[in-house]
XYZ file of C-alpha atoms in Angstrom:
86
model
C 0.000 0.000 0.000
C 1.266 3.454 -0.881
C 1.683 5.580 2.228
C 2.676 8.854 0.558
C 1.276 9.416 -2.928
C 3.493 12.474 -3.512
C 6.695 10.567 -2.695
C 5.554 7.729 -4.940
C 4.917 10.156 -7.794
C 8.329 11.802 -7.366
C 10.010 8.387 -7.540
C 8.646 8.066 -11.090
C 10.065 11.371 -12.316
C 12.435 11.021 -15.245
C 16.015 10.798 -14.046
C 19.454 11.329 -15.585
C 19.777 7.690 -16.707
C 16.385 7.557 -18.445
C 16.207 7.884 -22.242
C 14.916 11.105 -23.721
C 11.445 10.264 -25.036
C 10.185 13.725 -25.877
C 11.942 16.791 -27.143
C 12.291 19.437 -24.429
C 9.990 22.419 -24.725
C 10.415 25.774 -23.105
C 8.849 25.641 -19.662
C 8.727 21.836 -19.481
C 10.093 20.005 -16.459
C 13.426 18.354 -17.220
C 15.818 16.595 -14.872
C 17.279 17.808 -12.494
C 14.338 20.185 -11.950
C 11.656 18.681 -9.730
C 8.043 18.346 -10.779
C 5.739 20.868 -9.168
C 3.154 19.056 -7.098
C -0.410 20.406 -7.107
C -1.730 21.996 -3.942
C -4.551 19.455 -3.943
C -5.078 16.246 -5.820
C -8.164 14.350 -6.905
C -7.638 11.839 -4.112
C -7.539 14.595 -1.517
C -10.669 16.258 -2.855
C -12.897 13.206 -2.395
C -14.739 13.401 0.884
C -16.989 10.664 2.125
C -15.540 8.072 -0.224
C -15.498 4.347 0.428
C -12.715 3.462 2.860
C -10.472 0.406 2.612
C -12.275 -1.061 5.613
C -15.655 -0.654 3.919
C -14.299 -2.102 0.670
C -12.910 -5.109 2.554
C -16.361 -5.742 3.947
C -18.054 -5.296 0.574
C -15.572 -7.626 -1.139
C -15.522 -10.366 1.528
C -15.714 -13.711 -0.221
C -14.603 -12.410 -3.613
C -12.216 -14.737 -5.446
C -10.212 -11.736 -6.665
C -10.373 -9.919 -3.336
C -7.500 -7.459 -3.880
C -8.785 -6.410 -7.299
C -12.274 -5.972 -5.891
C -11.067 -3.756 -3.049
C -8.952 -1.646 -5.417
C -11.801 -1.130 -7.866
C -14.342 -0.241 -5.154
C -12.026 2.315 -3.529
C -10.721 3.749 -6.822
C -14.165 4.247 -8.334
C -16.006 4.997 -5.098
C -18.836 2.741 -6.332
C -19.906 0.047 -3.858
C -21.932 -1.888 -6.426
C -18.755 -2.868 -8.289
C -18.151 -5.434 -5.548
C -21.185 -7.344 -6.839
C -19.358 -8.028 -10.093
C -16.682 -9.910 -8.140
C -19.156 -11.826 -6.002
C -21.347 -13.267 -8.772
């Protein structure tokens, strides 16, 4: 489980040993400059979403339990659990 989404995102920033995939444009972020993180993210804006604990309960008995929990939490739609339980 990812504890710090910002740290995880920064770990995926292009580094000095990565191949150049796109041509640099003026104002684009290029190593060694750090990406600018947004003040808020989609995940932080969702209030009242389905928690992991709730998803675990909804997905209890699912053959693909981990996938069920991920999908329920990511989409914030409890009914998705039914697709894994049928």
